[in-house]
Amino acid sequence: MRSKTPDKRLRILDSAVRVFAREGFFKAKVSQIAEDAGLAPGTVYLYFKNKEDLLISVFEERMEEIVSRFRAAVMEHHDPKSRLECLVRMHLSGFQSDPDLAACFQVELRQSSRFMRRGVKGGLQQYLGLIREIVESGRREGVFRKEVSAGLVTHLIFGALDEVVSTWVMSGMKYNLVSLTGQLVDLLTNGIGSGVSVIAKQGLEVDREADRALS
Amino acid sequence: MRSKTPDKRLRILDSAVRVFAREGFFKAKVSQIAEDAGLAPGTVYLYFKNKEDLLISVFEERMEEIVSRFRAAVMEHHDPKSRLECLVRMHLSGFQSDPDLAACFQVELRQSSRFMRRGVKGGLQQYLGLIREIVESGRREGVFRKEVSAGLVTHLIFGALDEVVSTWVMSGMKYNLVSLTGQLVDLLTNGIGSGVSVIAKQGLEVDREADRALS
């Protein structure tokens, strides 16, 4: 009955995402996660040390899957700008299509002192690594600027994505997050300054609700 | 002895920043904060309900001071790009010169579920409001692009600043954060794409340590 199986482990992680999103990390109880997974509370402890270990494991294991899936999709494109556009779109649509995961990653996870104090950064480093690869490919091909720090560019892209998703989560996920893709890619590529040749505007409209929530 | 004074309240808030930064929000005890302030533990409860109330009060009161100081400095400039540069420099140098506040704002504060769940967002909204004013002045004068969402631009700027400071805090505050000002303003203004006329590079060098930490 209480033997360990990969299937049970996955069920627990899926339930953890749901319960953390619904109850919040602090209020959530391991027993609720067990109940959601249809398991006895003791079974959860066969796989995870405690509630924080569960939260960190959710992040690390989901990130591993996300990074490998995103990388495969991004690398199908050869133009670095299309790679960036693909990444931004997948980042926004990934959270939009999974509100529980969005709440977990953008709100609950940051309440773990172990996470915030950099006890675990594997998943985040992998994701930053993927962004960095896109940046480097653009620099090699001369479509992204080389005279600026590639590390700073990488964090600029991540910071923009993270902020946009956090704002969406905190405003109640009420608008079409993916509608921001075109403008965000445009802003990252061409900047906020008006000294640039304006590119095609088609398909760059931002959802009206999004625009209101960002204000 | 136990009468309330504005001076004591400020002393408690200053001590709270130090103790939260040193011990972390969870481990920190109200009694330690009282001791640091040279007051009896009971005195702290005359001013603040509990530890979380202290953390939120630190944020709200510091933000009010920060936003009014930043606004005064920013508005001394008339060129919107200089305003942006001023804001970025003050944001980075403000945290660099106060590591305890940086740890409090970038790490400890996010561990408060009340903060993360948007129970209190006054200070953050004020700060976003200041960024928005800079963006709007640039749009009016034609130096910032008008065909993109002003809200999205505002969050792009905040997201970039927030990520850059978080990375600095989490990597042990080991490099010159302010050295990122020039490149960050350049990237925000002109984007990462190479299709723009490269502006003067002087003074835009990033600290070598910063570049390594961002990688």
mmCIF file with all atom_site columns, C-alpha atoms in Angstrom, chain A residues 20-26 81 84 106-108 110-113 115-118 121 125 128 132 142-145 147-153 155-160 162-164 167 170-171 180 183-184 186-196 198-199 201 206 211 213-215, chain B residues 20-26 81 84 106-108 110-113 115-118 121 125 128 132 142-145 147-153 155-160 162-164 167 170-171 180 183-184 186-196 198-199 201 206 211 213-215:
data_model
loop_
_atom_site.group_PDB
_atom_site.id
_atom_site.type_symbol
_atom_site.label_atom_id
_atom_site.label_alt_id
_atom_site.label_comp_id
_atom_site.label_asym_id
_atom_site.label_entity_id
_atom_site.label_seq_id
_atom_site.pdbx_PDB_ins_code
_atom_site.Cartn_x
_atom_site.Cartn_y
_atom_site.Cartn_z
_atom_site.occupancy
_atom_site.B_iso_or_equiv
_atom_site.pdbx_formal_charge
_atom_site.auth_seq_id
_atom_site.auth_comp_id
_atom_site.auth_asym_id
_atom_site.auth_atom_id
_atom_site.pdbx_PDB_model_num
ATOM 1   C CA . PHE A 1 20  ? -0.892 25.928 -2.725  1.00 0.00 ? 20  PHE A CA 1
ATOM 2   C CA . ALA A 1 21  ? -2.702 28.046 -5.323  1.00 0.00 ? 21  ALA A CA 1
ATOM 3   C CA . ARG A 1 22  ? -6.050 27.697 -3.544  1.00 0.00 ? 22  ARG A CA 1
ATOM 4   C CA . GLU A 1 23  ? -4.994 27.991 0.108   1.00 0.00 ? 23  GLU A CA 1
ATOM 5   C CA . GLY A 1 24  ? -1.705 29.856 -0.107  1.00 0.00 ? 24  GLY A CA 1
ATOM 6   C CA . PHE A 1 25  ? 1.581  28.310 1.004   1.00 0.00 ? 25  PHE A CA 1
ATOM 7   C CA . PHE A 1 26  ? 1.250  29.219 4.687   1.00 0.00 ? 26  PHE A CA 1
ATOM 8   C CA . LYS A 1 81  ? 14.187 37.452 -33.111 1.00 0.00 ? 81  LYS A CA 1
ATOM 9   C CA . LEU A 1 84  ? 12.777 35.572 -28.632 1.00 0.00 ? 84  LEU A CA 1
ATOM 10  C CA . GLN A 1 106 ? 4.643  34.147 -8.891  1.00 0.00 ? 106 GLN A CA 1
ATOM 11  C CA . VAL A 1 107 ? 3.273  34.370 -5.362  1.00 0.00 ? 107 VAL A CA 1
ATOM 12  C CA . GLU A 1 108 ? 3.615  31.265 -3.188  1.00 0.00 ? 108 GLU A CA 1
ATOM 13  C CA . ARG A 1 110 ? 8.506  33.680 -3.138  1.00 0.00 ? 110 ARG A CA 1
ATOM 14  C CA . GLN A 1 111 ? 7.223  33.105 0.375   1.00 0.00 ? 111 GLN A CA 1
ATOM 15  C CA . SER A 1 112 ? 9.737  30.315 0.838   1.00 0.00 ? 112 SER A CA 1
ATOM 16  C CA . SER A 1 113 ? 12.799 31.721 2.573   1.00 0.00 ? 113 SER A CA 1
ATOM 17  C CA . PHE A 1 115 ? 13.890 29.801 -2.352  1.00 0.00 ? 115 PHE A CA 1
ATOM 18  C CA . MET A 1 116 ? 14.384 33.531 -1.845  1.00 0.00 ? 116 MET A CA 1
ATOM 19  C CA . ARG A 1 117 ? 17.704 33.053 -0.136  1.00 0.00 ? 117 ARG A CA 1
ATOM 20  C CA . ARG A 1 118 ? 18.950 31.126 -3.096  1.00 0.00 ? 118 ARG A CA 1
ATOM 21  C CA . LYS A 1 121 ? 18.203 28.130 -8.000  1.00 0.00 ? 121 LYS A CA 1
ATOM 22  C CA . GLN A 1 125 ? 19.442 29.176 -13.723 1.00 0.00 ? 125 GLN A CA 1
ATOM 23  C CA . LEU A 1 128 ? 18.134 32.102 -17.606 1.00 0.00 ? 128 LEU A CA 1
ATOM 24  C CA . ARG A 1 132 ? 21.083 33.579 -22.666 1.00 0.00 ? 132 ARG A CA 1
ATOM 25  C CA . GLY A 1 142 ? 24.401 40.517 -35.654 1.00 0.00 ? 142 GLY A CA 1
ATOM 26  C CA . VAL A 1 143 ? 20.702 41.086 -34.911 1.00 0.00 ? 143 VAL A CA 1
ATOM 27  C CA . PHE A 1 144 ? 21.214 41.787 -31.193 1.00 0.00 ? 144 PHE A CA 1
ATOM 28  C CA . ARG A 1 145 ? 23.661 44.414 -29.981 1.00 0.00 ? 145 ARG A CA 1
ATOM 29  C CA . GLU A 1 147 ? 28.288 46.290 -27.074 1.00 0.00 ? 147 GLU A CA 1
ATOM 30  C CA . VAL A 1 148 ? 26.034 45.675 -24.071 1.00 0.00 ? 148 VAL A CA 1
ATOM 31  C CA . SER A 1 149 ? 26.420 43.003 -21.406 1.00 0.00 ? 149 SER A CA 1
ATOM 32  C CA . ALA A 1 150 ? 24.788 39.738 -22.536 1.00 0.00 ? 150 ALA A CA 1
ATOM 33  C CA . GLY A 1 151 ? 24.086 38.975 -18.884 1.00 0.00 ? 151 GLY A CA 1
ATOM 34  C CA . LEU A 1 152 ? 22.281 42.262 -18.414 1.00 0.00 ? 152 LEU A CA 1
ATOM 35  C CA . VAL A 1 153 ? 20.235 41.660 -21.567 1.00 0.00 ? 153 VAL A CA 1
ATOM 36  C CA . HIS A 1 155 ? 18.093 39.616 -16.955 1.00 0.00 ? 155 HIS A CA 1
ATOM 37  C CA . LEU A 1 156 ? 16.272 42.453 -18.706 1.00 0.00 ? 156 LEU A CA 1
ATOM 38  C CA . ILE A 1 157 ? 14.259 39.909 -20.677 1.00 0.00 ? 157 ILE A CA 1
ATOM 39  C CA . PHE A 1 158 ? 13.577 37.742 -17.632 1.00 0.00 ? 158 PHE A CA 1
ATOM 40  C CA . GLY A 1 159 ? 12.728 40.739 -15.449 1.00 0.00 ? 159 GLY A CA 1
ATOM 41  C CA . ALA A 1 160 ? 10.241 42.047 -17.987 1.00 0.00 ? 160 ALA A CA 1
ATOM 42  C CA . ASP A 1 162 ? 8.435  38.095 -14.571 1.00 0.00 ? 162 ASP A CA 1
ATOM 43  C CA . GLU A 1 163 ? 6.970  41.531 -13.831 1.00 0.00 ? 163 GLU A CA 1
ATOM 44  C CA . VAL A 1 164 ? 4.328  41.255 -16.532 1.00 0.00 ? 164 VAL A CA 1
ATOM 45  C CA . THR A 1 167 ? 1.095  41.991 -12.444 1.00 0.00 ? 167 THR A CA 1
ATOM 46  C CA . MET A 1 170 ? -1.928 40.100 -8.709  1.00 0.00 ? 170 MET A CA 1
ATOM 47  C CA . SER A 1 171 ? -4.648 41.828 -10.683 1.00 0.00 ? 171 SER A CA 1
ATOM 48  C CA . LEU A 1 180 ? 1.089  41.453 -24.580 1.00 0.00 ? 180 LEU A CA 1
ATOM 49  C CA . GLN A 1 183 ? 4.414  44.762 -27.818 1.00 0.00 ? 183 GLN A CA 1
ATOM 50  C CA . LEU A 1 184 ? 6.716  43.198 -25.268 1.00 0.00 ? 184 LEU A CA 1
ATOM 51  C CA . ASP A 1 186 ? 8.862  44.983 -29.821 1.00 0.00 ? 186 ASP A CA 1
ATOM 52  C CA . LEU A 1 187 ? 9.829  46.940 -26.684 1.00 0.00 ? 187 LEU A CA 1
ATOM 53  C CA . LEU A 1 188 ? 12.625 44.543 -25.803 1.00 0.00 ? 188 LEU A CA 1
ATOM 54  C CA . THR A 1 189 ? 13.962 44.651 -29.347 1.00 0.00 ? 189 THR A CA 1
ATOM 55  C CA . ASN A 1 190 ? 13.523 48.330 -30.174 1.00 0.00 ? 190 ASN A CA 1
ATOM 56  C CA . GLY A 1 191 ? 13.319 49.999 -26.796 1.00 0.00 ? 191 GLY A CA 1
ATOM 57  C CA . ILE A 1 192 ? 10.975 52.653 -25.518 1.00 0.00 ? 192 ILE A CA 1
ATOM 58  C CA . GLY A 1 193 ? 12.729 55.506 -27.320 1.00 0.00 ? 193 GLY A CA 1
ATOM 59  C CA . SER A 1 194 ? 11.129 56.957 -30.426 1.00 0.00 ? 194 SER A CA 1
ATOM 60  C CA . GLY A 1 195 ? 14.396 57.195 -32.349 1.00 0.00 ? 195 GLY A CA 1
ATOM 61  C CA . VAL A 1 196 ? 13.744 53.907 -34.089 1.00 0.00 ? 196 VAL A CA 1
ATOM 62  C CA . VAL A 1 198 ? 8.575  51.942 -36.272 1.00 0.00 ? 198 VAL A CA 1
ATOM 63  C CA . ILE A 1 199 ? 7.998  48.388 -37.335 1.00 0.00 ? 199 ILE A CA 1
ATOM 64  C CA . LYS A 1 201 ? 2.121  47.480 -35.999 1.00 0.00 ? 201 LYS A CA 1
ATOM 65  C CA . VAL A 1 206 ? -2.585 44.970 -26.461 1.00 0.00 ? 206 VAL A CA 1
ATOM 66  C CA . ASP A 1 211 ? -3.787 47.998 -20.756 1.00 0.00 ? 211 ASP A CA 1
ATOM 67  C CA . ALA A 1 213 ? -4.684 46.612 -15.464 1.00 0.00 ? 213 ALA A CA 1
ATOM 68  C CA . LEU A 1 214 ? -1.144 47.740 -16.254 1.00 0.00 ? 214 LEU A CA 1
ATOM 69  C CA . SER A 1 215 ? -2.080 51.337 -15.545 1.00 0.00 ? 215 SER A CA 1
ATOM 70  C CA . PHE B 1 20  ? 14.951 41.583 9.251   1.00 0.00 ? 20  PHE B CA 1
ATOM 71  C CA . ALA B 1 21  ? 18.026 41.914 7.015   1.00 0.00 ? 21  ALA B CA 1
ATOM 72  C CA . ARG B 1 22  ? 20.267 40.108 9.491   1.00 0.00 ? 22  ARG B CA 1
ATOM 73  C CA . GLU B 1 23  ? 17.953 37.351 10.729  1.00 0.00 ? 23  GLU B CA 1
ATOM 74  C CA . GLY B 1 24  ? 15.444 37.019 7.929   1.00 0.00 ? 24  GLY B CA 1
ATOM 75  C CA . PHE B 1 25  ? 11.758 37.756 8.402   1.00 0.00 ? 25  PHE B CA 1
ATOM 76  C CA . PHE B 1 26  ? 10.777 34.333 9.747   1.00 0.00 ? 26  PHE B CA 1
ATOM 77  C CA . LYS B 1 81  ? 15.533 60.647 -21.046 1.00 0.00 ? 81  LYS B CA 1
ATOM 78  C CA . LEU B 1 84  ? 14.689 58.111 -16.771 1.00 0.00 ? 84  LEU B CA 1
ATOM 79  C CA . GLN B 1 106 ? 14.011 42.312 -2.345  1.00 0.00 ? 106 GLN B CA 1
ATOM 80  C CA . VAL B 1 107 ? 13.906 39.205 -0.170  1.00 0.00 ? 107 VAL B CA 1
ATOM 81  C CA . GLU B 1 108 ? 12.136 39.531 3.187   1.00 0.00 ? 108 GLU B CA 1
ATOM 82  C CA . ARG B 1 110 ? 8.186  38.983 -0.540  1.00 0.00 ? 110 ARG B CA 1
ATOM 83  C CA . GLN B 1 111 ? 7.856  36.407 2.203   1.00 0.00 ? 111 GLN B CA 1
ATOM 84  C CA . SER B 1 112 ? 4.881  38.252 3.587   1.00 0.00 ? 112 SER B CA 1
ATOM 85  C CA . SER B 1 113 ? 1.736  36.676 2.224   1.00 0.00 ? 113 SER B CA 1
ATOM 86  C CA . PHE B 1 115 ? 2.280  41.818 0.725   1.00 0.00 ? 115 PHE B CA 1
ATOM 87  C CA . MET B 1 116 ? 2.370  39.250 -2.066  1.00 0.00 ? 116 MET B CA 1
ATOM 88  C CA . ARG B 1 117 ? -1.385 38.879 -2.089  1.00 0.00 ? 117 ARG B CA 1
ATOM 89  C CA . ARG B 1 118 ? -1.767 42.548 -2.663  1.00 0.00 ? 118 ARG B CA 1
ATOM 90  C CA . LYS B 1 121 ? 0.305  47.997 -2.580  1.00 0.00 ? 121 LYS B CA 1
ATOM 91  C CA . GLN B 1 125 ? 1.602  51.979 -6.808  1.00 0.00 ? 125 GLN B CA 1
ATOM 92  C CA . LEU B 1 128 ? 4.865  52.889 -10.542 1.00 0.00 ? 128 LEU B CA 1
ATOM 93  C CA . ARG B 1 132 ? 4.496  56.423 -15.423 1.00 0.00 ? 132 ARG B CA 1
ATOM 94  C CA . GLY B 1 142 ? 7.943  62.727 -28.686 1.00 0.00 ? 142 GLY B CA 1
ATOM 95  C CA . VAL B 1 143 ? 11.084 61.084 -27.298 1.00 0.00 ? 143 VAL B CA 1
ATOM 96  C CA . PHE B 1 144 ? 9.318  57.923 -26.129 1.00 0.00 ? 144 PHE B CA 1
ATOM 97  C CA . ARG B 1 145 ? 7.177  55.868 -28.457 1.00 0.00 ? 145 ARG B CA 1
ATOM 98  C CA . GLU B 1 147 ? 2.244  53.389 -30.227 1.00 0.00 ? 147 GLU B CA 1
ATOM 99  C CA . VAL B 1 148 ? 2.982  51.031 -27.320 1.00 0.00 ? 148 VAL B CA 1
ATOM 100 C CA . SER B 1 149 ? 1.058  50.706 -24.057 1.00 0.00 ? 149 SER B CA 1
ATOM 101 C CA . ALA B 1 150 ? 2.312  53.269 -21.513 1.00 0.00 ? 150 ALA B CA 1
ATOM 102 C CA . GLY B 1 151 ? 1.384  50.806 -18.768 1.00 0.00 ? 151 GLY B CA 1
ATOM 103 C CA . LEU B 1 152 ? 3.461  48.066 -20.336 1.00 0.00 ? 152 LEU B CA 1
ATOM 104 C CA . VAL B 1 153 ? 6.423  50.445 -20.709 1.00 0.00 ? 153 VAL B CA 1
ATOM 105 C CA . HIS B 1 155 ? 6.132  47.762 -15.941 1.00 0.00 ? 155 HIS B CA 1
ATOM 106 C CA . LEU B 1 156 ? 9.015  46.990 -18.294 1.00 0.00 ? 156 LEU B CA 1
ATOM 107 C CA . ILE B 1 157 ? 11.101 49.669 -16.578 1.00 0.00 ? 157 ILE B CA 1
ATOM 108 C CA . PHE B 1 158 ? 10.092 48.556 -13.080 1.00 0.00 ? 158 PHE B CA 1
ATOM 109 C CA . GLY B 1 159 ? 10.600 44.875 -13.925 1.00 0.00 ? 159 GLY B CA 1
ATOM 110 C CA . ALA B 1 160 ? 14.095 45.508 -15.244 1.00 0.00 ? 160 ALA B CA 1
ATOM 111 C CA . ASP B 1 162 ? 13.597 44.981 -9.777  1.00 0.00 ? 162 ASP B CA 1
ATOM 112 C CA . GLU B 1 163 ? 15.292 42.006 -11.435 1.00 0.00 ? 163 GLU B CA 1
ATOM 113 C CA . VAL B 1 164 ? 18.680 43.721 -11.586 1.00 0.00 ? 164 VAL B CA 1
ATOM 114 C CA . THR B 1 167 ? 20.131 39.497 -8.775  1.00 0.00 ? 167 THR B CA 1
ATOM 115 C CA . MET B 1 170 ? 21.016 37.230 -4.226  1.00 0.00 ? 170 MET B CA 1
ATOM 116 C CA . SER B 1 171 ? 24.588 37.130 -5.513  1.00 0.00 ? 171 SER B CA 1
ATOM 117 C CA . LEU B 1 180 ? 24.781 49.095 -14.595 1.00 0.00 ? 180 LEU B CA 1
ATOM 118 C CA . GLN B 1 183 ? 23.713 50.195 -20.092 1.00 0.00 ? 183 GLN B CA 1
ATOM 119 C CA . LEU B 1 184 ? 20.332 49.666 -18.489 1.00 0.00 ? 184 LEU B CA 1
ATOM 120 C CA . ASP B 1 186 ? 20.523 52.464 -23.033 1.00 0.00 ? 186 ASP B CA 1
ATOM 121 C CA . LEU B 1 187 ? 18.819 49.061 -23.290 1.00 0.00 ? 187 LEU B CA 1
ATOM 122 C CA . LEU B 1 188 ? 15.485 50.412 -22.104 1.00 0.00 ? 188 LEU B CA 1
ATOM 123 C CA . THR B 1 189 ? 15.693 53.317 -24.525 1.00 0.00 ? 189 THR B CA 1
ATOM 124 C CA . ASN B 1 190 ? 17.129 51.605 -27.587 1.00 0.00 ? 190 ASN B CA 1
ATOM 125 C CA . GLY B 1 191 ? 16.331 47.949 -27.044 1.00 0.00 ? 191 GLY B CA 1
ATOM 126 C CA . ILE B 1 192 ? 18.464 44.881 -27.504 1.00 0.00 ? 192 ILE B CA 1
ATOM 127 C CA . GLY B 1 193 ? 18.155 44.855 -31.293 1.00 0.00 ? 193 GLY B CA 1
ATOM 128 C CA . SER B 1 194 ? 21.081 46.019 -33.362 1.00 0.00 ? 194 SER B CA 1
ATOM 129 C CA . GLY B 1 195 ? 18.971 47.975 -35.809 1.00 0.00 ? 195 GLY B CA 1
ATOM 130 C CA . VAL B 1 196 ? 19.520 51.228 -33.927 1.00 0.00 ? 196 VAL B CA 1
ATOM 131 C CA . VAL B 1 198 ? 24.611 53.126 -31.503 1.00 0.00 ? 198 VAL B CA 1
ATOM 132 C CA . ILE B 1 199 ? 24.857 56.005 -29.090 1.00 0.00 ? 199 ILE B CA 1
ATOM 133 C CA . LYS B 1 201 ? 29.467 54.348 -25.472 1.00 0.00 ? 201 LYS B CA 1
ATOM 134 C CA . VAL B 1 206 ? 29.503 47.632 -16.820 1.00 0.00 ? 206 VAL B CA 1
ATOM 135 C CA . ASP B 1 211 ? 28.957 41.171 -15.732 1.00 0.00 ? 211 ASP B CA 1
ATOM 136 C CA . ALA B 1 213 ? 27.401 37.806 -11.602 1.00 0.00 ? 213 ALA B CA 1
ATOM 137 C CA . LEU B 1 214 ? 24.756 38.409 -14.256 1.00 0.00 ? 214 LEU B CA 1
ATOM 138 C CA . SER B 1 215 ? 26.043 35.468 -16.281 1.00 0.00 ? 215 SER B CA 1
#
